Amino acid sequence: MHDDRSLVEARLKRVLDERIRPAVYPESVPLDVAVWHAPGEPVPVAEGLAAEPEPIEAGARWGAPWGTSWFRVTGTVPERWAGKTVEALLDLGFDENMPGFQCEGLVHRPDGTPVKGLNPRNQWVRIGAPVAGGEEVRLHIEAASNPVILDYHPFLPTRLGDKDTAGSEPQYTLTRMDLAVFDETVWQLVVDLEVLGELMAELPADSQRRHEILRAVDRALDLVDLQDVGGTAERARGTLAGVLAAPAVPSAHRISAVGHAHIDSAWLWPLRETVRKVARTTSNMTALLEDEPDFVFAMSQAQQWAWIKEHRPEVWARVKKAVADGRFVPAGGMWVESDTNMPGSEAMARQFVHGKRFFLDEFGIENDEAWLPDTFGFAAGLPQIIRAAGSKRLLTQKISWSQTNKFPHHTFQWEGIDGTRIFTHFPPVDTYNCSMKGAEIAHAARNFKDKGVARHSLAPTGWGDGGGGTTREMVAKAARLRDLEGSARVVWETPAAFFDKAEAEYAEPPVWVGELYLELHRATLTSQARTKQGNRRSEHLLREAELWAATAAVRGGFPYPYEELDRIWKTVLLHQFHDILPGSSIAWVHREARATYDRVAAELGVIIEAAQRALAGEGTTEMVFNAAPHPRAGVPAGGAGAPAVGGRTRLTPREGGGHVLDNGLLRIGIDARGLVVSAYDIEAEREAVAPGRAANLLQLHPDFPNMWDAWDVDEFYRNTVTDLTDADSVTPGEDGASVRIVRSFGSSRVTQVLSLAAGQRRLVLDTEVDWHETEKFLKLAFPLDVHAERYASETQFGHFHRPTHTNTSWEAAKFEACNHRFVHVAEPGWGVALVNDSTYGHDVTRTVRADGDRGTTTTVRVSLLRAPRFPDPETDQGVHRFRHALVPGADIADAVREGWRINVPERRLTGAGEVAPLVTVDDDAVVVTAVKLADDGSGDVVVRFHEAHGGRARATLTAGFEFAGVTATDLLERPLADAPAPERDGERIAVRLRPFELVTLRFRRG
């Protein structure tokens, strides 16, 4: 037989596009349309329905950026359509290639009841099946004219990302607004042909199955009368029945399809728009669940569920019913799908506390999995947190975006810093927006790394990012792929059902130890510095507020602010979403975030001040409140008292220019350029700064990545660097213990104050940058005379090590990485810590000096600022303030302690004298991260702590209050069934911890 494959395939494409798909709607009549444009922000549904609209015709422009327009569509079903299925086709001006990224709508009935959402791949509303003819149709569409930010030419700077700068030019053209007959037989034929055509394209050209499908498709097309598609569709379908009925081979890959709509809680739209995106999507999904009995839909992010409950009670009622039926599934157990690199220990824990508690309170459901398909890499401390929250599984997808190395597993055990392992799945379909295309299904089967020992994978199915969810076409395709020769088998299942099968078949999956580093989007550790500073500041203020409020409540009946703290925690957790905290959202999002963080700081400041005032009592004694987990100048951790004073710092001229700071512990040499040329540890007789090099060196790089401007920094940025060594002035500080440096470069200005406090082994660097550069990357470098093959980086509830060398492509790819409060480099017996109050991105490199002593220089660089122009063209313009400290002679214990010190400054009040801590621990390796009252309002005291140095710890925890009993709990403050009872001796608890082990204790007061 002659090879006519290309001929038949081309025929199929044209006939589908030009004849069969158009015949799905063979008859139509136009609807009458009128519109009312809301004058400002979105209005309540009742107001939109009551407004008086004005007529508008198809072809008219509508919708200022970020505006809301209420369309009223009316019409009458023609009598001649009696007995047929009729749908309204409502095209607001959609580009079908941009589902979730442009205008959207939510259809309401006249009484305000939501019907379903409209988006580029879902434009229909069922009127009747069948209709009687003569029905009056009246629908109202709440339409959002969200501008297209990420267009066909992506990453172009645009002012559309903020309502204040977006202008008023209409964004969309009203297109088709019709009533139409829906021919379901033709629609089914379309799905048949699409499934077979897509499958055929994935099969080997010489396979028997491919040619069987080709011949069947050819015969079916012969039977379609192109002038009467509807009249001949049934017989064409009959010809395809045989190839569609052929069962899959027994060894076929198994795919668990999970209905999904990954909705970014903010990104190229503001938070308020996400509230509406969630309502549109969930309206769609509850409607689809009613139509499709096999379909299952899963949604994560408790915050989004809470938005439905608060803002759309009618939709909430439908969602609750679908949850009760077991087909609308809460997933993930987190407040939002957060970034996991930058949130601090307690914040990461609270993501699960608040997420899981919401689903438990509302539905009595506790799920076992963390659901994070789009998060930009995963910190090494996360497995322990997931397990401590009562979960045991993780799903992610983003690792497939890594640029350099292909991850070796799809199903595996992920081991965290404390040894906790989490069963993890990384779907081989390589998308969290699967649409059931044949290419996607075939890719999942081919790509699956665990063949031979496992055969199940998961496919999150539905339009996401901006929402929309699963479509009826996807469900129809999945039905045909349930058992089809040549394809993987597809079945709708809940995430739990998938994980149960995957774990059952793969008893000993491979283990991945340490962080799941995404080899992409590294610049998200630096972009939008104010957002990151707001997060860090909020995390520590929340710790202080809980600590002092709990102490005051136990000591003197202070009213513990349960509701306020709950609300503020949820606000901070929301802003840790993986496009807010990483700095990859539009200007509007970050403008609002800055205002929110200021408001949070003010509210927490009031709580802290009130609690401390209640604790201080009346008196004139100067008191220092120490909220850090370590004693400070004689003031106990978590207590207050008079600080010890002593020692002094000398400031003298430096030979050759500059200044010397000396406090008897460190001697810091600052040259005439304002650079640190010596940081000498007097006791150890050891110099920290590498010979011939200078620390406190600001370095400026060009920064224009190949794509994803706010997200990415590409390695070639290092090829060009400008050292900012010229100083406008270098002058001694008036306090006699500091040096002030001013530099100008480009359009920007830097003012630094380098200070060495009496009795302290740390050089503090306060840096103020008035930043007005574009597409530049500002680093602060510390070349250290330390021979280190690895360095320690703080993460949640501990730290972990990364290599300083680049022996392999895996190590070379980590040229920008995340730390929390410290980075530490060391040789045996001596090291240096660099601590910070608000920065996350850094790089560490090493080189062997070619002359002189041939020693090793290990350079630690802090990432301060970037200036990408997409999606926010004014990213980080303006004044920024950073604080860092260089700690020569530091071991890990010093790094931990100094990291806390710089982030939790002491507070001073006058009062009666001392405040004893609620709890004390006699070992610095055991770090208390939270002291609070139990969330259930019982008055119990909850204390969370972990081993922070990476070794075994034996300590005594002493409670400074009477208690009737103590219980080990999970993060949700529930007793652990398998945990031994804590060893108690009066008010003292014996603590024995593994490296980095996390423990939560609940003290029942008595």
PDB file of N, CA and C in Angstrom, residues 700-763:
ATOM      1  N   LEU A 700      28.621  45.799  41.054  1.00  0.00           N
ATOM      2  CA  LEU A 700      27.474  46.040  40.182  1.00  0.00           C
ATOM      3  C   LEU A 700      27.632  45.232  38.903  1.00  0.00           C
ATOM      4  N   HIS A 701      26.587  44.448  38.580  1.00  0.00           N
ATOM      5  CA  HIS A 701      26.590  43.629  37.371  1.00  0.00           C
ATOM      6  C   HIS A 701      25.470  44.069  36.439  1.00  0.00           C
ATOM      7  N   PRO A 702      25.653  43.924  35.130  1.00  0.00           N
ATOM      8  CA  PRO A 702      24.488  44.019  34.229  1.00  0.00           C
ATOM      9  C   PRO A 702      23.571  42.838  34.495  1.00  0.00           C
ATOM     10  N   ASP A 703      22.274  43.034  34.303  1.00  0.00           N
ATOM     11  CA  ASP A 703      21.311  41.991  34.683  1.00  0.00           C
ATOM     12  C   ASP A 703      20.161  41.993  33.684  1.00  0.00           C
ATOM     13  N   PHE A 704      20.335  41.266  32.598  1.00  0.00           N
ATOM     14  CA  PHE A 704      19.305  41.176  31.568  1.00  0.00           C
ATOM     15  C   PHE A 704      19.184  39.712  31.170  1.00  0.00           C
ATOM     16  N   PRO A 705      18.401  38.931  31.933  1.00  0.00           N
ATOM     17  CA  PRO A 705      18.292  37.499  31.640  1.00  0.00           C
ATOM     18  C   PRO A 705      17.623  37.250  30.299  1.00  0.00           C
ATOM     19  N   ASN A 706      17.733  36.036  29.825  1.00  0.00           N
ATOM     20  CA  ASN A 706      17.151  35.703  28.524  1.00  0.00           C
ATOM     21  C   ASN A 706      15.633  35.768  28.542  1.00  0.00           C
ATOM     22  N   MET A 707      15.023  35.551  29.695  1.00  0.00           N
ATOM     23  CA  MET A 707      13.576  35.643  29.830  1.00  0.00           C
ATOM     24  C   MET A 707      13.248  35.728  31.319  1.00  0.00           C
ATOM     25  N   TRP A 708      11.962  35.851  31.644  1.00  0.00           N
ATOM     26  CA  TRP A 708      11.512  35.861  33.035  1.00  0.00           C
ATOM     27  C   TRP A 708      12.305  36.860  33.879  1.00  0.00           C
ATOM     28  N   ASP A 709      12.182  38.136  33.518  1.00  0.00           N
ATOM     29  CA  ASP A 709      13.056  39.174  34.079  1.00  0.00           C
ATOM     30  C   ASP A 709      13.072  39.220  35.608  1.00  0.00           C
ATOM     31  N   ALA A 710      11.897  39.319  36.256  1.00  0.00           N
ATOM     32  CA  ALA A 710      11.880  39.406  37.716  1.00  0.00           C
ATOM     33  C   ALA A 710      12.280  38.099  38.371  1.00  0.00           C
ATOM     34  N   TRP A 711      12.185  37.002  37.648  1.00  0.00           N
ATOM     35  CA  TRP A 711      12.423  35.663  38.185  1.00  0.00           C
ATOM     36  C   TRP A 711      13.877  35.219  38.069  1.00  0.00           C
ATOM     37  N   ASP A 712      14.497  35.550  36.955  1.00  0.00           N
ATOM     38  CA  ASP A 712      15.750  34.897  36.583  1.00  0.00           C
ATOM     39  C   ASP A 712      16.959  35.813  36.690  1.00  0.00           C
ATOM     40  N   VAL A 713      18.073  35.211  37.061  1.00  0.00           N
ATOM     41  CA  VAL A 713      19.387  35.781  36.817  1.00  0.00           C
ATOM     42  C   VAL A 713      20.187  34.668  36.143  1.00  0.00           C
ATOM     43  N   ASP A 714      20.719  34.957  34.982  1.00  0.00           N
ATOM     44  CA  ASP A 714      21.464  33.951  34.227  1.00  0.00           C
ATOM     45  C   ASP A 714      22.949  34.059  34.554  1.00  0.00           C
ATOM     46  N   GLU A 715      23.629  32.913  34.499  1.00  0.00           N
ATOM     47  CA  GLU A 715      24.998  32.852  34.994  1.00  0.00           C
ATOM     48  C   GLU A 715      25.945  33.827  34.294  1.00  0.00           C
ATOM     49  N   PHE A 716      25.618  34.195  33.071  1.00  0.00           N
ATOM     50  CA  PHE A 716      26.532  35.093  32.355  1.00  0.00           C
ATOM     51  C   PHE A 716      26.570  36.496  32.953  1.00  0.00           C
ATOM     52  N   TYR A 717      25.697  36.784  33.916  1.00  0.00           N
ATOM     53  CA  TYR A 717      25.757  38.106  34.545  1.00  0.00           C
ATOM     54  C   TYR A 717      27.125  38.336  35.176  1.00  0.00           C
ATOM     55  N   ARG A 718      27.782  37.239  35.602  1.00  0.00           N
ATOM     56  CA  ARG A 718      29.083  37.356  36.272  1.00  0.00           C
ATOM     57  C   ARG A 718      30.207  37.784  35.334  1.00  0.00           C
ATOM     58  N   ASN A 719      29.965  37.692  34.035  1.00  0.00           N
ATOM     59  CA  ASN A 719      31.047  37.989  33.080  1.00  0.00           C
ATOM     60  C   ASN A 719      31.496  39.437  33.151  1.00  0.00           C
ATOM     61  N   THR A 720      30.631  40.317  33.600  1.00  0.00           N
ATOM     62  CA  THR A 720      30.941  41.740  33.655  1.00  0.00           C
ATOM     63  C   THR A 720      30.623  42.257  35.049  1.00  0.00           C
ATOM     64  N   VAL A 721      31.594  42.907  35.671  1.00  0.00           N
ATOM     65  CA  VAL A 721      31.383  43.421  37.019  1.00  0.00           C
ATOM     66  C   VAL A 721      32.113  44.751  37.181  1.00  0.00           C
ATOM     67  N   THR A 722      31.505  45.641  37.912  1.00  0.00           N
ATOM     68  CA  THR A 722      32.128  46.913  38.279  1.00  0.00           C
ATOM     69  C   THR A 722      32.245  46.965  39.791  1.00  0.00           C
ATOM     70  N   ASP A 723      33.484  47.075  40.280  1.00  0.00           N
ATOM     71  CA  ASP A 723      33.696  47.231  41.719  1.00  0.00           C
ATOM     72  C   ASP A 723      33.490  48.690  42.084  1.00  0.00           C
ATOM     73  N   LEU A 724      32.622  48.933  43.043  1.00  0.00           N
ATOM     74  CA  LEU A 724      32.308  50.306  43.449  1.00  0.00           C
ATOM     75  C   LEU A 724      33.258  50.694  44.580  1.00  0.00           C
ATOM     76  N   THR A 725      34.431  51.152  44.199  1.00  0.00           N
ATOM     77  CA  THR A 725      35.482  51.454  45.178  1.00  0.00           C
ATOM     78  C   THR A 725      35.649  52.942  45.437  1.00  0.00           C
ATOM     79  N   ASP A 726      35.119  53.783  44.578  1.00  0.00           N
ATOM     80  CA  ASP A 726      35.251  55.223  44.789  1.00  0.00           C
ATOM     81  C   ASP A 726      34.296  55.673  45.876  1.00  0.00           C
ATOM     82  N   ALA A 727      34.793  56.462  46.799  1.00  0.00           N
ATOM     83  CA  ALA A 727      33.973  56.967  47.898  1.00  0.00           C
ATOM     84  C   ALA A 727      33.884  58.476  47.841  1.00  0.00           C
ATOM     85  N   ASP A 728      32.694  58.998  48.078  1.00  0.00           N
ATOM     86  CA  ASP A 728      32.531  60.448  48.201  1.00  0.00           C
ATOM     87  C   ASP A 728      33.128  60.936  49.518  1.00  0.00           C
ATOM     88  N   SER A 729      32.957  60.122  50.565  1.00  0.00           N
ATOM     89  CA  SER A 729      33.509  60.489  51.866  1.00  0.00           C
ATOM     90  C   SER A 729      33.626  59.251  52.733  1.00  0.00           C
ATOM     91  N   VAL A 730      34.644  59.239  53.582  1.00  0.00           N
ATOM     92  CA  VAL A 730      34.836  58.209  54.598  1.00  0.00           C
ATOM     93  C   VAL A 730      35.174  58.943  55.886  1.00  0.00           C
ATOM     94  N   THR A 731      34.243  58.982  56.821  1.00  0.00           N
ATOM     95  CA  THR A 731      34.396  59.820  58.005  1.00  0.00           C
ATOM     96  C   THR A 731      34.086  59.038  59.267  1.00  0.00           C
ATOM     97  N   PRO A 732      34.765  59.397  60.400  1.00  0.00           N
ATOM     98  CA  PRO A 732      34.473  58.716  61.664  1.00  0.00           C
ATOM     99  C   PRO A 732      33.099  59.098  62.190  1.00  0.00           C
ATOM    100  N   GLY A 733      32.435  58.145  62.838  1.00  0.00           N
ATOM    101  CA  GLY A 733      31.138  58.409  63.433  1.00  0.00           C
ATOM    102  C   GLY A 733      31.270  59.181  64.721  1.00  0.00           C
ATOM    103  N   GLU A 734      30.262  59.961  65.064  1.00  0.00           N
ATOM    104  CA  GLU A 734      30.294  60.771  66.277  1.00  0.00           C
ATOM    105  C   GLU A 734      30.306  59.932  67.540  1.00  0.00           C
ATOM    106  N   ASP A 735      29.854  58.656  67.428  1.00  0.00           N
ATOM    107  CA  ASP A 735      29.808  57.809  68.622  1.00  0.00           C
ATOM    108  C   ASP A 735      31.162  57.213  68.986  1.00  0.00           C
ATOM    109  N   GLY A 736      32.166  57.444  68.136  1.00  0.00           N
ATOM    110  CA  GLY A 736      33.496  56.922  68.411  1.00  0.00           C
ATOM    111  C   GLY A 736      33.635  55.437  68.182  1.00  0.00           C
ATOM    112  N   ALA A 737      32.618  54.812  67.597  1.00  0.00           N
ATOM    113  CA  ALA A 737      32.657  53.357  67.388  1.00  0.00           C
ATOM    114  C   ALA A 737      32.176  52.979  66.002  1.00  0.00           C
ATOM    115  N   SER A 738      32.209  53.930  65.075  1.00  0.00           N
ATOM    116  CA  SER A 738      31.688  53.653  63.740  1.00  0.00           C
ATOM    117  C   SER A 738      32.381  54.518  62.706  1.00  0.00           C
ATOM    118  N   VAL A 739      32.224  54.105  61.449  1.00  0.00           N
ATOM    119  CA  VAL A 739      32.741  54.847  60.295  1.00  0.00           C
ATOM    120  C   VAL A 739      31.619  54.981  59.286  1.00  0.00           C
ATOM    121  N   ARG A 740      31.467  56.179  58.733  1.00  0.00           N
ATOM    122  CA  ARG A 740      30.406  56.462  57.758  1.00  0.00           C
ATOM    123  C   ARG A 740      31.018  56.616  56.370  1.00  0.00           C
ATOM    124  N   ILE A 741      30.440  55.925  55.389  1.00  0.00           N
ATOM    125  CA  ILE A 741      30.945  55.916  54.010  1.00  0.00           C
ATOM    126  C   ILE A 741      29.817  56.325  53.084  1.00  0.00           C
ATOM    127  N   VAL A 742      30.105  57.193  52.152  1.00  0.00           N
ATOM    128  CA  VAL A 742      29.132  57.605  51.144  1.00  0.00           C
ATOM    129  C   VAL A 742      29.735  57.355  49.771  1.00  0.00           C
ATOM    130  N   ARG A 743      28.973  56.694  48.903  1.00  0.00           N
ATOM    131  CA  ARG A 743      29.400  56.442  47.527  1.00  0.00           C
ATOM    132  C   ARG A 743      28.296  56.860  46.567  1.00  0.00           C
ATOM    133  N   SER A 744      28.689  57.280  45.387  1.00  0.00           N
ATOM    134  CA  SER A 744      27.747  57.569  44.309  1.00  0.00           C
ATOM    135  C   SER A 744      28.143  56.750  43.096  1.00  0.00           C
ATOM    136  N   PHE A 745      27.149  56.232  42.386  1.00  0.00           N
ATOM    137  CA  PHE A 745      27.405  55.512  41.141  1.00  0.00           C
ATOM    138  C   PHE A 745      26.158  55.601  40.291  1.00  0.00           C
ATOM    139  N   GLY A 746      26.352  55.734  38.992  1.00  0.00           N
ATOM    140  CA  GLY A 746      25.197  55.844  38.111  1.00  0.00           C
ATOM    141  C   GLY A 746      24.276  56.947  38.590  1.00  0.00           C
ATOM    142  N   SER A 747      23.025  56.589  38.783  1.00  0.00           N
ATOM    143  CA  SER A 747      22.042  57.541  39.311  1.00  0.00           C
ATOM    144  C   SER A 747      21.741  57.261  40.776  1.00  0.00           C
ATOM    145  N   SER A 748      22.579  56.463  41.419  1.00  0.00           N
ATOM    146  CA  SER A 748      22.283  55.984  42.764  1.00  0.00           C
ATOM    147  C   SER A 748      23.327  56.456  43.767  1.00  0.00           C
ATOM    148  N   ARG A 749      22.992  56.236  45.035  1.00  0.00           N
ATOM    149  CA  ARG A 749      23.845  56.680  46.130  1.00  0.00           C
ATOM    150  C   ARG A 749      23.734  55.666  47.256  1.00  0.00           C
ATOM    151  N   VAL A 750      24.887  55.343  47.864  1.00  0.00           N
ATOM    152  CA  VAL A 750      24.938  54.409  48.986  1.00  0.00           C
ATOM    153  C   VAL A 750      25.551  55.111  50.182  1.00  0.00           C
ATOM    154  N   THR A 751      24.910  54.978  51.322  1.00  0.00           N
ATOM    155  CA  THR A 751      25.459  55.446  52.588  1.00  0.00           C
ATOM    156  C   THR A 751      25.579  54.249  53.515  1.00  0.00           C
ATOM    157  N   GLN A 752      26.773  54.027  54.036  1.00  0.00           N
ATOM    158  CA  GLN A 752      26.996  52.917  54.947  1.00  0.00           C
ATOM    159  C   GLN A 752      27.538  53.418  56.278  1.00  0.00           C
ATOM    160  N   VAL A 753      27.135  52.755  57.344  1.00  0.00           N
ATOM    161  CA  VAL A 753      27.722  52.962  58.664  1.00  0.00           C
ATOM    162  C   VAL A 753      28.236  51.618  59.144  1.00  0.00           C
ATOM    163  N   LEU A 754      29.557  51.545  59.347  1.00  0.00           N
ATOM    164  CA  LEU A 754      30.195  50.330  59.851  1.00  0.00           C
ATOM    165  C   LEU A 754      30.497  50.562  61.326  1.00  0.00           C
ATOM    166  N   SER A 755      29.958  49.702  62.197  1.00  0.00           N
ATOM    167  CA  SER A 755      30.095  49.944  63.632  1.00  0.00           C
ATOM    168  C   SER A 755      30.550  48.678  64.340  1.00  0.00           C
ATOM    169  N   LEU A 756      31.338  48.899  65.426  1.00  0.00           N
ATOM    170  CA  LEU A 756      31.852  47.802  66.238  1.00  0.00           C
ATOM    171  C   LEU A 756      31.513  48.122  67.685  1.00  0.00           C
ATOM    172  N   ALA A 757      30.510  47.450  68.228  1.00  0.00           N
ATOM    173  CA  ALA A 757      30.048  47.729  69.587  1.00  0.00           C
ATOM    174  C   ALA A 757      30.998  47.127  70.611  1.00  0.00           C
ATOM    175  N   ALA A 758      31.056  47.762  71.768  1.00  0.00           N
ATOM    176  CA  ALA A 758      31.885  47.263  72.857  1.00  0.00           C
ATOM    177  C   ALA A 758      31.426  45.864  73.265  1.00  0.00           C
ATOM    178  N   GLY A 759      32.406  44.983  73.448  1.00  0.00           N
ATOM    179  CA  GLY A 759      32.108  43.652  73.951  1.00  0.00           C
ATOM    180  C   GLY A 759      31.498  42.706  72.941  1.00  0.00           C
ATOM    181  N   GLN A 760      31.440  43.092  71.672  1.00  0.00           N
ATOM    182  CA  GLN A 760      30.774  42.260  70.668  1.00  0.00           C
ATOM    183  C   GLN A 760      31.773  41.813  69.603  1.00  0.00           C
ATOM    184  N   ARG A 761      31.630  40.550  69.198  1.00  0.00           N
ATOM    185  CA  ARG A 761      32.522  39.995  68.175  1.00  0.00           C
ATOM    186  C   ARG A 761      31.845  40.072  66.805  1.00  0.00           C
ATOM    187  N   ARG A 762      31.409  41.248  66.448  1.00  0.00           N
ATOM    188  CA  ARG A 762      30.755  41.392  65.139  1.00  0.00           C
ATOM    189  C   ARG A 762      30.884  42.819  64.633  1.00  0.00           C
ATOM    190  N   LEU A 763      31.139  42.939  63.369  1.00  0.00           N
ATOM    191  CA  LEU A 763      31.144  44.223  62.678  1.00  0.00           C
ATOM    192  C   LEU A 763      29.791  44.393  62.017  1.00  0.00           C
TER     193      LEU A 763
END
